[in-house]
């Protein structure tokens, strides 16, 4: 027994020496970046398809862990805590690995991660200049689209920044029949494709004087995005329920094809973004091929239905190191199927925000939103007031452009 213990002790000592040597060569192995983001708010009323409810609430609170795994791989884990109607929900937003040493500008990411389509989607929501994502994101991407899948990305060796990539995902939250609810419904027998979403994107950017710009084009193919016979009425009811009572992050409106164009321009006096800077951004969405193909529908009517589309334009100006103000306007035009006819629904949102930043890690915001809906889930024209704080604890990685 003594001999066995001595052997174990020798092995343990050898392992400890090897691990200590490895850690000394790469300190990130012993010092991963660990951070928490606290998001709390008060809101005087509800908004369509929003994760925030009326009254006091806990928003997108996250706990993140990231580090280089070795000289070949990087890994990140992000969990999200949200409250809803007295209950606390724990979700997993990111859990991925990414290559670090592939040649010729290529990289591969696998696991659960934020899709890189559009401008805002690959950014965590706590980095936004407004309390909620634009209605375009809430309608077509479930606020922010993350999923299980794989990405291949390429950065070209050009003077201008130019990247392009392909992604494939499981796509459960993008299913036309209401995502996680289909198991309890009459249409649970639908044959969904296991790989439901494919995306392609390209982004190009550069510098102009004291400013920088980036423009992008994205395409999403949703194999499970078209409604089928018998689903439309229950899907509409479930979509409305998701909009008001659930943190499922499922898209409310889907189609087989989604096209996105985005643009952002950032400017700062003398190129110094720390004290003053202006950010102007906008995106345009078009969703097509959502009408059912089955018999029993008035195809002459559905064939003439306009594609669903949405857009927003945002401007945010940090006029001092501690204060920033923003204005955003957006419109969302969608189609809801009742019986054998589609009915157009429209939502207009005008938003103004004022934020105080004591440091890079703390922010308090007040936001006013005027929402005007035409048959949009039956909402009345309303004014929304939101008070919010976002506080970051621990080491937190740099934000996207």
Tab-separated table of N, CA and C in Angstrom, residues 182-295:
chain	number	residue	atom	x	y	z
A	182	UNK	N	-44.036	23.624	-30.256
A	182	UNK	CA	-44.711	22.717	-31.174
A	182	UNK	C	-45.013	21.355	-30.560
A	183	UNK	N	-44.287	20.966	-29.512
A	183	UNK	CA	-44.523	19.655	-28.923
A	183	UNK	C	-45.888	19.560	-28.253
A	184	UNK	N	-46.467	20.703	-27.878
A	184	UNK	CA	-47.758	20.703	-27.203
A	184	UNK	C	-48.912	21.022	-28.137
A	185	UNK	N	-48.657	21.059	-29.426
A	185	UNK	CA	-49.688	21.494	-30.355
A	185	UNK	C	-50.091	20.369	-31.288
A	186	UNK	N	-51.111	20.650	-32.113
A	186	UNK	CA	-51.617	19.653	-33.042
A	186	UNK	C	-50.697	19.438	-34.231
A	187	UNK	N	-49.739	20.319	-34.423
A	187	UNK	CA	-48.875	20.184	-35.588
A	187	UNK	C	-47.480	19.705	-35.209
A	188	UNK	N	-47.387	18.950	-34.089
A	188	UNK	CA	-46.095	18.456	-33.629
A	188	UNK	C	-45.508	17.421	-34.576
A	189	UNK	N	-46.316	16.867	-35.493
A	189	UNK	CA	-45.834	15.825	-36.390
A	189	UNK	C	-45.063	16.383	-37.583
A	190	UNK	N	-44.966	17.686	-37.688
A	190	UNK	CA	-44.250	18.270	-38.817
A	190	UNK	C	-42.817	17.759	-38.852
A	191	UNK	N	-42.348	17.443	-40.038
A	191	UNK	CA	-41.002	16.891	-40.218
A	191	UNK	C	-40.010	18.046	-40.381
A	192	UNK	N	-39.444	18.480	-39.276
A	192	UNK	CA	-38.463	19.558	-39.327
A	192	UNK	C	-37.105	19.016	-39.775
A	193	UNK	N	-36.364	19.848	-40.456
A	193	UNK	CA	-35.002	19.489	-40.831
A	193	UNK	C	-34.067	19.765	-39.661
A	194	UNK	N	-33.149	18.825	-39.430
A	194	UNK	CA	-32.261	18.930	-38.278
A	194	UNK	C	-31.306	20.110	-38.383
A	195	UNK	N	-30.826	20.400	-39.575
A	195	UNK	CA	-30.048	21.606	-39.822
A	195	UNK	C	-30.983	22.558	-40.541
A	196	UNK	N	-31.519	23.520	-39.799
A	196	UNK	CA	-32.608	24.318	-40.336
A	196	UNK	C	-32.200	25.646	-40.929
A	197	UNK	N	-31.045	26.181	-40.519
A	197	UNK	CA	-30.666	27.523	-40.934
A	197	UNK	C	-29.265	27.527	-41.522
A	198	UNK	N	-29.125	28.207	-42.662
A	198	UNK	CA	-27.834	28.449	-43.298
A	198	UNK	C	-27.701	29.949	-43.533
A	199	UNK	N	-26.526	30.496	-43.273
A	199	UNK	CA	-26.316	31.917	-43.502
A	199	UNK	C	-25.038	32.150	-44.293
A	200	UNK	N	-25.005	33.285	-44.974
A	200	UNK	CA	-23.803	33.764	-45.665
A	200	UNK	C	-23.745	35.266	-45.475
A	201	UNK	N	-22.552	35.797	-45.266
A	201	UNK	CA	-22.425	37.234	-45.031
A	201	UNK	C	-21.068	37.723	-45.535
A	202	UNK	N	-21.013	39.007	-45.804
A	202	UNK	CA	-19.751	39.671	-46.121
A	202	UNK	C	-19.806	41.083	-45.554
A	203	UNK	N	-18.669	41.563	-45.059
A	203	UNK	CA	-18.573	42.891	-44.482
A	203	UNK	C	-17.274	43.528	-44.949
A	204	UNK	N	-17.342	44.819	-45.249
A	204	UNK	CA	-16.181	45.555	-45.707
A	204	UNK	C	-16.164	46.898	-44.999
A	205	UNK	N	-14.982	47.381	-44.664
A	205	UNK	CA	-14.894	48.626	-43.929
A	205	UNK	C	-13.537	49.280	-44.058
A	206	UNK	N	-13.466	50.527	-43.608
A	206	UNK	CA	-12.217	51.270	-43.680
A	206	UNK	C	-12.310	52.574	-42.927
A	207	UNK	N	-11.312	53.427	-43.116
A	207	UNK	CA	-11.234	54.712	-42.433
A	207	UNK	C	-11.419	55.857	-43.421
A	208	UNK	N	-12.085	56.912	-42.951
A	208	UNK	CA	-12.223	58.155	-43.707
A	208	UNK	C	-11.936	59.300	-42.750
A	209	UNK	N	-10.790	59.930	-42.888
A	209	UNK	CA	-10.448	61.029	-41.997
A	209	UNK	C	-10.431	60.588	-40.551
A	210	UNK	N	-11.225	61.260	-39.718
A	210	UNK	CA	-11.312	60.911	-38.303
A	210	UNK	C	-12.419	59.900	-38.020
A	211	UNK	N	-12.927	59.264	-39.044
A	211	UNK	CA	-14.014	58.308	-38.861
A	211	UNK	C	-13.707	56.959	-39.490
A	212	UNK	N	-14.538	55.996	-39.148
A	212	UNK	CA	-14.441	54.642	-39.689
A	212	UNK	C	-15.830	54.192	-40.121
A	213	UNK	N	-15.883	53.330	-41.123
A	213	UNK	CA	-17.165	52.864	-41.630
A	213	UNK	C	-17.115	51.364	-41.884
A	214	UNK	N	-18.283	50.776	-41.924
A	214	UNK	CA	-18.414	49.354	-42.271
A	214	UNK	C	-19.776	49.137	-42.906
A	215	UNK	N	-19.820	48.346	-43.960
A	215	UNK	CA	-21.062	47.994	-44.643
A	215	UNK	C	-21.103	46.481	-44.807
A	216	UNK	N	-22.316	45.908	-44.751
A	216	UNK	CA	-22.433	44.463	-44.838
A	216	UNK	C	-23.695	44.017	-45.541
A	217	UNK	N	-23.624	42.822	-46.102
A	217	UNK	CA	-24.760	42.146	-46.708
A	217	UNK	C	-24.838	40.743	-46.120
A	218	UNK	N	-26.050	40.306	-45.755
A	218	UNK	CA	-26.236	38.987	-45.156
A	218	UNK	C	-27.440	38.294	-45.773
A	219	UNK	N	-27.364	36.965	-45.791
A	219	UNK	CA	-28.484	36.156	-46.292
A	219	UNK	C	-28.695	34.979	-45.347
A	220	UNK	N	-29.957	34.729	-45.007
A	220	UNK	CA	-30.314	33.568	-44.193
A	220	UNK	C	-31.310	32.699	-44.943
A	221	UNK	N	-30.998	31.425	-45.067
A	221	UNK	CA	-31.913	30.438	-45.620
A	221	UNK	C	-32.476	29.618	-44.474
A	222	UNK	N	-33.787	29.693	-44.280
A	222	UNK	CA	-34.456	29.006	-43.181
A	222	UNK	C	-35.296	27.865	-43.758
A	223	UNK	N	-34.796	26.658	-43.651
A	223	UNK	CA	-35.477	25.502	-44.239
A	223	UNK	C	-36.807	25.204	-43.561
A	224	UNK	N	-36.990	25.658	-42.330
A	224	UNK	CA	-38.243	25.436	-41.591
A	224	UNK	C	-39.020	26.736	-41.414
A	225	UNK	N	-38.797	27.715	-42.276
A	225	UNK	CA	-39.355	29.032	-42.082
A	225	UNK	C	-40.716	29.275	-42.687
A	226	UNK	N	-41.183	28.384	-43.560
A	226	UNK	CA	-42.474	28.591	-44.210
A	226	UNK	C	-43.582	27.897	-43.428
A	227	UNK	N	-44.715	28.592	-43.234
A	227	UNK	CA	-45.854	27.972	-42.556
A	227	UNK	C	-46.457	26.882	-43.429
A	228	UNK	N	-47.094	25.917	-42.783
A	228	UNK	CA	-47.779	24.854	-43.505
A	228	UNK	C	-49.242	24.854	-43.099
A	229	UNK	N	-50.028	24.096	-43.810
A	229	UNK	CA	-51.478	24.089	-43.599
A	229	UNK	C	-51.818	23.732	-42.156
A	230	UNK	N	-52.717	24.517	-41.559
A	230	UNK	CA	-53.199	24.239	-40.212
A	230	UNK	C	-52.385	24.878	-39.107
A	231	UNK	N	-51.254	25.508	-39.452
A	231	UNK	CA	-50.401	26.068	-38.413
A	231	UNK	C	-50.661	27.535	-38.135
A	232	UNK	N	-51.198	28.250	-39.103
A	232	UNK	CA	-51.139	29.698	-39.045
A	232	UNK	C	-51.856	30.311	-37.849
A	233	UNK	N	-53.045	29.808	-37.505
A	233	UNK	CA	-53.792	30.437	-36.429
A	233	UNK	C	-53.124	30.215	-35.080
A	234	UNK	N	-52.690	28.959	-34.832
A	234	UNK	CA	-52.048	28.704	-33.548
A	234	UNK	C	-50.684	29.366	-33.491
A	235	UNK	N	-50.001	29.425	-34.620
A	235	UNK	CA	-48.702	30.095	-34.651
A	235	UNK	C	-48.849	31.564	-34.292
A	236	UNK	N	-49.877	32.206	-34.813
A	236	UNK	CA	-50.088	33.617	-34.508
A	236	UNK	C	-50.349	33.813	-33.021
A	237	UNK	N	-51.163	32.914	-32.435
A	237	UNK	CA	-51.458	33.020	-31.007
A	237	UNK	C	-50.202	32.796	-30.171
A	238	UNK	N	-49.387	31.807	-30.562
A	238	UNK	CA	-48.163	31.539	-29.827
A	238	UNK	C	-47.166	32.668	-29.986
A	239	UNK	N	-47.117	33.265	-31.183
A	239	UNK	CA	-46.211	34.394	-31.409
A	239	UNK	C	-46.580	35.555	-30.510
A	240	UNK	N	-47.873	35.821	-30.389
A	240	UNK	CA	-48.311	36.902	-29.514
A	240	UNK	C	-47.975	36.579	-28.060
A	241	UNK	N	-48.124	35.319	-27.685
A	241	UNK	CA	-47.800	34.911	-26.322
A	241	UNK	C	-46.311	35.075	-26.055
A	242	UNK	N	-45.470	34.678	-27.043
A	242	UNK	CA	-44.030	34.869	-26.900
A	242	UNK	C	-43.700	36.338	-26.743
A	243	UNK	N	-44.414	37.184	-27.490
A	243	UNK	CA	-44.108	38.611	-27.460
A	243	UNK	C	-44.352	39.205	-26.087
A	244	UNK	N	-45.335	38.677	-25.347
A	244	UNK	CA	-45.723	39.296	-24.099
A	244	UNK	C	-45.262	38.538	-22.854
A	245	UNK	N	-45.030	37.210	-22.993
A	245	UNK	CA	-44.894	36.444	-21.756
A	245	UNK	C	-43.736	35.458	-21.733
A	246	UNK	N	-42.815	35.499	-22.700
A	246	UNK	CA	-41.831	34.431	-22.748
A	246	UNK	C	-40.472	34.966	-23.117
A	247	UNK	N	-39.419	34.310	-22.621
A	247	UNK	CA	-38.058	34.634	-22.978
A	247	UNK	C	-37.487	33.543	-23.890
A	248	UNK	N	-38.289	33.028	-24.796
A	248	UNK	CA	-37.844	31.924	-25.635
A	248	UNK	C	-36.833	32.356	-26.674
A	249	UNK	N	-36.739	33.654	-26.970
A	249	UNK	CA	-35.841	34.183	-27.995
A	249	UNK	C	-36.170	33.632	-29.381
A	250	UNK	N	-37.382	33.169	-29.587
A	250	UNK	CA	-37.796	32.668	-30.886
A	250	UNK	C	-38.261	33.815	-31.769
A	251	UNK	N	-38.017	33.682	-33.073
A	251	UNK	CA	-38.487	34.686	-34.014
A	251	UNK	C	-40.007	34.655	-34.079
A	252	UNK	N	-40.631	35.822	-34.088
A	252	UNK	CA	-42.090	35.899	-34.156
A	252	UNK	C	-42.585	35.716	-35.577
A	253	UNK	N	-41.854	36.237	-36.553
A	253	UNK	CA	-42.215	36.121	-37.967
A	253	UNK	C	-41.027	35.529	-38.722
A	254	UNK	N	-41.307	34.530	-39.548
A	254	UNK	CA	-40.238	33.856	-40.273
A	254	UNK	C	-40.612	33.695	-41.741
A	255	UNK	N	-39.634	33.335	-42.541
A	255	UNK	CA	-39.805	33.005	-43.936
A	255	UNK	C	-38.618	32.171	-44.376
A	256	UNK	N	-38.683	31.662	-45.584
A	256	UNK	CA	-37.571	30.833	-46.043
A	256	UNK	C	-36.317	31.649	-46.338
A	257	UNK	N	-36.493	32.910	-46.736
A	257	UNK	CA	-35.342	33.730	-47.120
A	257	UNK	C	-35.384	35.064	-46.392
A	258	UNK	N	-34.257	35.433	-45.789
A	258	UNK	CA	-34.113	36.730	-45.129
A	258	UNK	C	-32.864	37.411	-45.673
A	259	UNK	N	-33.034	38.650	-46.112
A	259	UNK	CA	-31.932	39.440	-46.654
A	259	UNK	C	-31.717	40.649	-45.742
A	260	UNK	N	-30.455	40.964	-45.436
A	260	UNK	CA	-30.135	42.071	-44.536
A	260	UNK	C	-29.020	42.911	-45.155
A	261	UNK	N	-29.206	44.212	-45.148
A	261	UNK	CA	-28.160	45.162	-45.516
A	261	UNK	C	-27.910	46.067	-44.325
A	262	UNK	N	-26.645	46.307	-43.975
A	262	UNK	CA	-26.348	47.130	-42.804
A	262	UNK	C	-25.203	48.085	-43.093
A	263	UNK	N	-25.184	49.179	-42.340
A	263	UNK	CA	-24.144	50.181	-42.493
A	263	UNK	C	-23.925	50.875	-41.156
A	264	UNK	N	-22.657	51.194	-40.833
A	264	UNK	CA	-22.342	51.942	-39.625
A	264	UNK	C	-21.177	52.878	-39.914
A	265	UNK	N	-21.266	54.077	-39.345
A	265	UNK	CA	-20.193	55.058	-39.468
A	265	UNK	C	-19.922	55.639	-38.089
A	266	UNK	N	-18.629	55.687	-37.700
A	266	UNK	CA	-18.232	56.221	-36.408
A	266	UNK	C	-17.217	57.334	-36.629
A	267	UNK	N	-17.448	58.454	-35.920
A	267	UNK	CA	-16.589	59.621	-36.073
A	267	UNK	C	-16.226	60.183	-34.709
A	268	UNK	N	-14.992	60.670	-34.590
A	268	UNK	CA	-14.552	61.297	-33.352
A	268	UNK	C	-13.616	62.448	-33.686
A	269	UNK	N	-13.699	63.558	-32.947
A	269	UNK	CA	-12.768	64.661	-33.174
A	269	UNK	C	-11.323	64.209	-32.985
A	270	UNK	N	-10.507	64.438	-33.976
A	270	UNK	CA	-9.091	64.053	-33.943
A	270	UNK	C	-8.891	62.551	-33.751
A	271	UNK	N	-9.942	61.769	-34.007
A	271	UNK	CA	-9.822	60.324	-33.902
A	271	UNK	C	-9.800	59.781	-32.490
A	272	UNK	N	-10.064	60.608	-31.477
A	272	UNK	CA	-10.033	60.184	-30.084
A	272	UNK	C	-11.455	59.844	-29.629
A	273	UNK	N	-11.769	58.562	-29.540
A	273	UNK	CA	-13.126	58.121	-29.216
A	273	UNK	C	-13.419	58.180	-27.719
A	274	UNK	N	-12.432	58.401	-26.900
A	274	UNK	CA	-12.644	58.331	-25.450
A	274	UNK	C	-13.548	59.443	-24.956
A	275	UNK	N	-13.402	60.644	-25.475
A	275	UNK	CA	-14.099	61.791	-24.921
A	275	UNK	C	-15.363	62.163	-25.705
A	276	UNK	N	-15.302	62.069	-27.025
A	276	UNK	CA	-16.449	62.392	-27.850
A	276	UNK	C	-16.460	61.486	-29.072
A	277	UNK	N	-17.643	61.038	-29.462
A	277	UNK	CA	-17.758	60.307	-30.722
A	277	UNK	C	-19.221	60.212	-31.151
A	278	UNK	N	-19.394	60.063	-32.432
A	278	UNK	CA	-20.724	59.943	-33.042
A	278	UNK	C	-20.809	58.616	-33.778
A	279	UNK	N	-21.917	57.893	-33.584
A	279	UNK	CA	-22.151	56.635	-34.289
A	279	UNK	C	-23.489	56.716	-35.012
A	280	UNK	N	-23.462	56.504	-36.311
A	280	UNK	CA	-24.676	56.463	-37.126
A	280	UNK	C	-24.762	55.066	-37.734
A	281	UNK	N	-25.896	54.396	-37.564
A	281	UNK	CA	-26.034	53.029	-38.076
A	281	UNK	C	-27.452	52.790	-38.560
A	282	UNK	N	-27.598	51.808	-39.419
A	282	UNK	CA	-28.913	51.441	-39.925
A	282	UNK	C	-28.879	50.069	-40.548
A	283	UNK	N	-30.050	49.420	-40.572
A	283	UNK	CA	-30.170	48.101	-41.197
A	283	UNK	C	-31.526	47.984	-41.882
A	284	UNK	N	-31.540	47.176	-42.925
A	284	UNK	CA	-32.770	46.908	-43.669
A	284	UNK	C	-32.946	45.402	-43.786
A	285	UNK	N	-34.159	44.893	-43.475
A	285	UNK	CA	-34.490	43.474	-43.529
A	285	UNK	C	-35.598	43.247	-44.562
A	286	UNK	N	-35.483	42.169	-45.303
A	286	UNK	CA	-36.580	41.720	-46.163
A	286	UNK	C	-36.724	40.204	-45.996
A	287	UNK	N	-37.953	39.762	-45.701
A	287	UNK	CA	-38.245	38.340	-45.484
A	287	UNK	C	-39.243	37.893	-46.543
A	288	UNK	N	-38.908	36.820	-47.262
A	288	UNK	CA	-39.744	36.348	-48.365
A	288	UNK	C	-40.100	34.874	-48.181
A	289	UNK	N	-41.067	34.426	-48.983
A	289	UNK	CA	-41.447	33.003	-49.055
A	289	UNK	C	-41.901	32.473	-47.697
A	290	UNK	N	-42.956	33.080	-47.164
A	290	UNK	CA	-43.504	32.655	-45.884
A	290	UNK	C	-44.902	32.080	-46.007
A	291	UNK	N	-45.579	32.263	-47.154
A	291	UNK	CA	-46.945	31.783	-47.327
A	291	UNK	C	-46.975	30.264	-47.470
A	292	UNK	N	-48.013	29.594	-46.924
A	292	UNK	CA	-48.126	28.138	-47.071
A	292	UNK	C	-48.256	27.734	-48.535
A	293	UNK	N	-47.739	26.549	-48.860
A	293	UNK	CA	-47.815	26.036	-50.220
A	293	UNK	C	-48.952	25.043	-50.394
A	294	UNK	N	-49.603	24.619	-49.285
A	294	UNK	CA	-50.602	23.567	-49.349
A	294	UNK	C	-51.893	24.051	-50.009
A	295	UNK	N	-52.683	23.095	-50.449
A	295	UNK	CA	-54.007	23.415	-50.984
A	295	UNK	C	-54.905	23.915	-49.854
